[in-house]
Short mmCIF file of C-alpha atoms in Angstrom, two decimals:
data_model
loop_
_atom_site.label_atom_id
_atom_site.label_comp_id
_atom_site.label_asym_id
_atom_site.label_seq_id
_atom_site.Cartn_x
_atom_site.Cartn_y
_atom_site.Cartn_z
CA UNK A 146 17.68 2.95 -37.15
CA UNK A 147 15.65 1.98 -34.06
CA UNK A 148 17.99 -0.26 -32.95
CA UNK A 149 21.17 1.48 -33.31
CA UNK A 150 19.00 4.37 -31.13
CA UNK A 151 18.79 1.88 -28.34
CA UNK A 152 22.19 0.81 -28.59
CA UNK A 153 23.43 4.46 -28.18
CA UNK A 154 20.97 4.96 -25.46
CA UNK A 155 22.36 1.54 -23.68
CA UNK A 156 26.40 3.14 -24.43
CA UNK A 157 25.47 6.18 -22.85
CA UNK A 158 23.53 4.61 -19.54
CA UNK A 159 26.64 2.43 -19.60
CA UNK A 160 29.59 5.04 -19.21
CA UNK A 161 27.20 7.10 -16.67
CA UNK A 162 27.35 4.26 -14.18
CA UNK A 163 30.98 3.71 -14.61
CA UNK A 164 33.24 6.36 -12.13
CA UNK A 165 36.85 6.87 -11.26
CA UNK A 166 37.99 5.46 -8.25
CA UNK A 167 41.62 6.57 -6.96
CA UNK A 168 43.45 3.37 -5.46
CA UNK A 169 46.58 3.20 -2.40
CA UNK A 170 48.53 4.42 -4.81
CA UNK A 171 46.98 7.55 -6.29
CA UNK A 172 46.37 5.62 -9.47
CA UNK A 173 42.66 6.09 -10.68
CA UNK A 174 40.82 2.75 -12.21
CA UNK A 175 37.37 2.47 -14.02
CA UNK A 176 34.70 0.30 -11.65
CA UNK A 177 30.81 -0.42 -12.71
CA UNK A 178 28.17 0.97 -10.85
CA UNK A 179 24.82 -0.94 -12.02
CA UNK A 180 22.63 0.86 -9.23
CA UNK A 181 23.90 4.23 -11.24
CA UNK A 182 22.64 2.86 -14.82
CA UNK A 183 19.18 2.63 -13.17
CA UNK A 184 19.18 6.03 -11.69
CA UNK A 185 18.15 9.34 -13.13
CA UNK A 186 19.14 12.59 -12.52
CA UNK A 187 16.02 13.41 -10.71
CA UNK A 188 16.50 9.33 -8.43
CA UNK A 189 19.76 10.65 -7.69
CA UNK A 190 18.65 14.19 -6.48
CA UNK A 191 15.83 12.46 -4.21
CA UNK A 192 18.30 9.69 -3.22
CA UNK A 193 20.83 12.93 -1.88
CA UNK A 194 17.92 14.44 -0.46
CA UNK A 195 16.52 11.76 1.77
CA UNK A 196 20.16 11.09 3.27
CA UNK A 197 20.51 15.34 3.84
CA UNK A 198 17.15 14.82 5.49
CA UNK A 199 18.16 11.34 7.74
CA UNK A 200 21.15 13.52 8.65
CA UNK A 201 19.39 16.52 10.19
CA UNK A 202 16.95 14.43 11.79
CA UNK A 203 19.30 12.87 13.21
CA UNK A 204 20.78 16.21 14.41
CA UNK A 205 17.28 17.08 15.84
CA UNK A 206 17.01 13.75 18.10
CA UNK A 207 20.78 14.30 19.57
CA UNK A 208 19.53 18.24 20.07
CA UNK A 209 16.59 17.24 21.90
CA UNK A 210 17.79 14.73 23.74
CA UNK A 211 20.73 17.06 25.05
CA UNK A 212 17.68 19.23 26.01
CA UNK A 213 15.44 16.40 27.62
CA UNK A 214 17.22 13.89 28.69
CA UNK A 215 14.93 12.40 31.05
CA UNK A 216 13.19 11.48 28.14
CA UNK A 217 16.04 8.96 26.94
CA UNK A 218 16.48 7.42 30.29
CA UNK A 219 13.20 6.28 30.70
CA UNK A 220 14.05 3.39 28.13
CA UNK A 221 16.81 0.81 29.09
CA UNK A 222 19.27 2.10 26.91
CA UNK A 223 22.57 2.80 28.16
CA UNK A 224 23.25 6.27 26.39
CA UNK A 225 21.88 8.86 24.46
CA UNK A 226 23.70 7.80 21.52
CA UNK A 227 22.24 4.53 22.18
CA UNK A 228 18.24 6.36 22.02
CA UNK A 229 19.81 8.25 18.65
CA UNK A 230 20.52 4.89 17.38
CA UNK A 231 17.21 3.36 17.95
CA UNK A 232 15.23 6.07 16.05
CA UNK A 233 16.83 5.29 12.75
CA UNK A 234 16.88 1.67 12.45
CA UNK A 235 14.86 0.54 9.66
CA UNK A 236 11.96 0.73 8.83
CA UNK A 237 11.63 3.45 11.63
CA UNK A 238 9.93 2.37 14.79
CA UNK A 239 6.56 2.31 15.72
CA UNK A 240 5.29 4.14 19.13
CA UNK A 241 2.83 2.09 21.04
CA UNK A 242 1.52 1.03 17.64
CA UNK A 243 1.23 4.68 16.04
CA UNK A 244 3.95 5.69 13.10
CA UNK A 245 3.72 9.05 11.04
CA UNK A 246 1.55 11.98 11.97
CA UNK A 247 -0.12 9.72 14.58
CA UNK A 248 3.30 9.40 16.64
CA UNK A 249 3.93 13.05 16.44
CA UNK A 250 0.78 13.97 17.90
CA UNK A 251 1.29 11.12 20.85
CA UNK A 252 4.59 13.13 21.62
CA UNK A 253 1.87 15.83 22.99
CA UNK A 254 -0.32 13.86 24.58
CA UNK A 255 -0.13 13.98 28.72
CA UNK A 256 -1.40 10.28 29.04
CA UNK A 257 1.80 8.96 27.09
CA UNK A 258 4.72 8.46 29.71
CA UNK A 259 7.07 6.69 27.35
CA UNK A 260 9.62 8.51 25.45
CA UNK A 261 8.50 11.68 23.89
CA UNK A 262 11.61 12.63 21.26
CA UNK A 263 11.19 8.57 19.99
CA UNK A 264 7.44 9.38 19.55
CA UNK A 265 8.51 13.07 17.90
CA UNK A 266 11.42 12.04 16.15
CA UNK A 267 10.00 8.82 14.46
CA UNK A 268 6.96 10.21 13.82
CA UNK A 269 8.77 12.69 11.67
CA UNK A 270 10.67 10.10 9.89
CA UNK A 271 7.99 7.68 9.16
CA UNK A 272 5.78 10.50 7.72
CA UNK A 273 8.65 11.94 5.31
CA UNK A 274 9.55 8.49 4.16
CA UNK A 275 5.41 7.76 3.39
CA UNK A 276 5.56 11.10 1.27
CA UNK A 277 8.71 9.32 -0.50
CA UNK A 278 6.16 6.51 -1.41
CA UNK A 279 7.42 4.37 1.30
CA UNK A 280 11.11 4.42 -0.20
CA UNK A 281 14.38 5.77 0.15
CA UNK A 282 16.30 4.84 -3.15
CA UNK A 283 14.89 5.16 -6.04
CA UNK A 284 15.33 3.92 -9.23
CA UNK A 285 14.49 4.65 -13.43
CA UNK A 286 10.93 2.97 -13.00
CA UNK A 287 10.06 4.90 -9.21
CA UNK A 288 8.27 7.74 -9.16
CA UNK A 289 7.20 10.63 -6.75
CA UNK A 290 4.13 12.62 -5.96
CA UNK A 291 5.39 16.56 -5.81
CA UNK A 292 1.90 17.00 -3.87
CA UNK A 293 2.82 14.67 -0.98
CA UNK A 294 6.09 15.81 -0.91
CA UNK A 295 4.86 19.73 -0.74
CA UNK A 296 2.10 18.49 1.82
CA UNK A 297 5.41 16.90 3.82
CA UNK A 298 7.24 19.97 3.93
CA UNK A 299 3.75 21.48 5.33
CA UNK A 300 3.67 18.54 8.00
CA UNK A 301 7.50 19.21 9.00
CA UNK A 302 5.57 22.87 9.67
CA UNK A 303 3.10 21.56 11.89
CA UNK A 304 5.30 19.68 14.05
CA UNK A 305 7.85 22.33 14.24
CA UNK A 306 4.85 24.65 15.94
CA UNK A 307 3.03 21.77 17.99
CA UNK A 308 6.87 21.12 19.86
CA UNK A 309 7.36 25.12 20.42
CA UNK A 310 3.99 25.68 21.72
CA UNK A 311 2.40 22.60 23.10
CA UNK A 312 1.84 22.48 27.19
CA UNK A 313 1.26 20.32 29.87
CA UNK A 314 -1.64 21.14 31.90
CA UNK A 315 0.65 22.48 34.83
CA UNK A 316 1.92 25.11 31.96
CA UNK A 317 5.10 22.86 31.36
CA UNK A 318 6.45 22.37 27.49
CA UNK A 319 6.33 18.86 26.67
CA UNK A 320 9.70 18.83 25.34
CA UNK A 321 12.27 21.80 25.52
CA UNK A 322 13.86 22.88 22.40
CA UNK A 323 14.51 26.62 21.50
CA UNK A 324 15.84 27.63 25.01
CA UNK A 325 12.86 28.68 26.45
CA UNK A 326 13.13 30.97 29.80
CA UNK A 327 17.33 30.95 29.10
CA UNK A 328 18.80 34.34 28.37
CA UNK A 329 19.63 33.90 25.20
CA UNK A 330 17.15 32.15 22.71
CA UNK A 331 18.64 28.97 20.48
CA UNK A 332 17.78 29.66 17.02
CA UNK A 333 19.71 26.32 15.93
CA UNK A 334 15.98 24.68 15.74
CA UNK A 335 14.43 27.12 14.06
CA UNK A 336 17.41 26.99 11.22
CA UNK A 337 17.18 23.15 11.53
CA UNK A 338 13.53 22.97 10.61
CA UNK A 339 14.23 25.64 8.00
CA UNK A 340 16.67 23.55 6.22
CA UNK A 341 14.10 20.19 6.55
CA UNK A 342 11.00 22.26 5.28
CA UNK A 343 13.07 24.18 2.11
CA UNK A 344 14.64 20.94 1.01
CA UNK A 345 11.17 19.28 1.00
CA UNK A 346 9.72 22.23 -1.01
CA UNK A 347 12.97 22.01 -3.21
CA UNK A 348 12.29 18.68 -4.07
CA UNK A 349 8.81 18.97 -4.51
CA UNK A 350 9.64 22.16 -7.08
CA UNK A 351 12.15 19.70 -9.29
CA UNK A 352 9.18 16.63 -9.29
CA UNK A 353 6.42 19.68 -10.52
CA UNK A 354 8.59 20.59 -13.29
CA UNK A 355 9.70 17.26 -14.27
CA UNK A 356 6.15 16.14 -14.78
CA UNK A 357 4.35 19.21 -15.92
CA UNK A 358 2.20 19.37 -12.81
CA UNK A 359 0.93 22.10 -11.03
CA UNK A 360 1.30 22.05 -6.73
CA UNK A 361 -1.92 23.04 -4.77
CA UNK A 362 -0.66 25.40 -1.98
CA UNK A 363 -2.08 25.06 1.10
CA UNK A 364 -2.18 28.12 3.85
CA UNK A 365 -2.47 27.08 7.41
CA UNK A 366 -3.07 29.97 10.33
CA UNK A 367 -1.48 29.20 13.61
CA UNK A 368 -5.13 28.62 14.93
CA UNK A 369 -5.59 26.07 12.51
CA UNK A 370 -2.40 23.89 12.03
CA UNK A 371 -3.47 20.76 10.78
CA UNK A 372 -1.38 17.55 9.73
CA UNK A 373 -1.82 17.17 5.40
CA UNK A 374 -2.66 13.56 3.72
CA UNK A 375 0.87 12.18 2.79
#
């Protein structure tokens, strides 16, 4: 009985990781996906969310680099697209030896001359992906912490405020983003960050469930913003 159990089990993982593929022709044929038999439903949500997340990131660096672009052409890259690029090779770069929380803070800091939406950027990216567990697939035998993931989406909040807010001593933003002293405010950064921070809190939700645990919320005042352990 235990065997036939595992057989079904194996029949079913089987036709879940097979998928219709249409050909030149129109004509659809059967191909086998093994990555697909070692995913469940809850890999493959965090697998869709990491890419939605790469993706506005990604959006965020061309944004403020439209906004700042001295801060691109102090490197000896060619082109904006060129800085974009450099962010999100893998594993994400360091800045000056910082990654994570530490390279979103030197984005603020006046003695750092080098680029500041690298620092920002990255720093972002390299946090998320440590609140991931340091991956982005993931697989039957992976698992995720809902708490660093929750304390993520709380991080994406900190760093949202520190580039809206933080000054130069001359008065100066460090980076320009929501269209400061222009007639019109740009909201496109405040809907950006939106989408980052409810995702993260989305897929911190589905992990609680899924493992019966309970989330410890955390509420930050403005005078207190601090960076949470990912």
């Amino acid at each position: 009985m235990q065997n036939r159990f595992f057989l079904l089990l194996f029949l079913a993982l089987l036709l879940s990781a097979c998928a219709q593929v249409p050909d030149q022709k129109g004509y659809h044929y059967e191909y086998f996906n093994l990555n697909a038999m070692a995913k469940t439903d809850i890999d493959m949500v965090a697998d869709t969310h990491v890419k939605q997340t790469i993706k506005h990131l990604r959006l965020l660096a061309t944004k403020l680099y439209k906004r700042n672009p001295r801060e691109w052409k102090k490197t000896n890259l060619k082109s904006r697209e060129a800085a974009v690029a450099r962010i999100f090779k893998q594993p994400f770069p360091t800045v000056n030896g910082k990654s994570s929380v530490d390279s979103i803070r030197l984005a603020f800091n006046e003695q750092y001359q080098g680029d500041r939406v690298l620092a920002y950027v990255s720093g972002l990216a390299s946090m998320l992906t440590l609140s991931y567990n340091g991956k982005s697939q993931f697989y039957l035998f992976d698992s995720l912490d809902a708490q660093k993931v929750y304390n993520g989406a709380r991080n994406i909040e900190v760093a949202s405020w520190l580039l809206q807010t933080k000054r130069k001593q001359n008065g100066e933003l460090f980076l320009l983003s929501s269209g400061k002293g222009l007639s019109a405010t740009n909201r496109s950064y405040d809907r950006l960050f939106g989408k980052l921070i409810g995702q993260q809190d989305l897929l911190a939700l589905v992990i609680a469930t899924k493992n019966h645990r309970t989330i410890k919320n955390v509420f930050q005042s403005a005078a207190r913003f601090v960076f949470l352990p990912v």
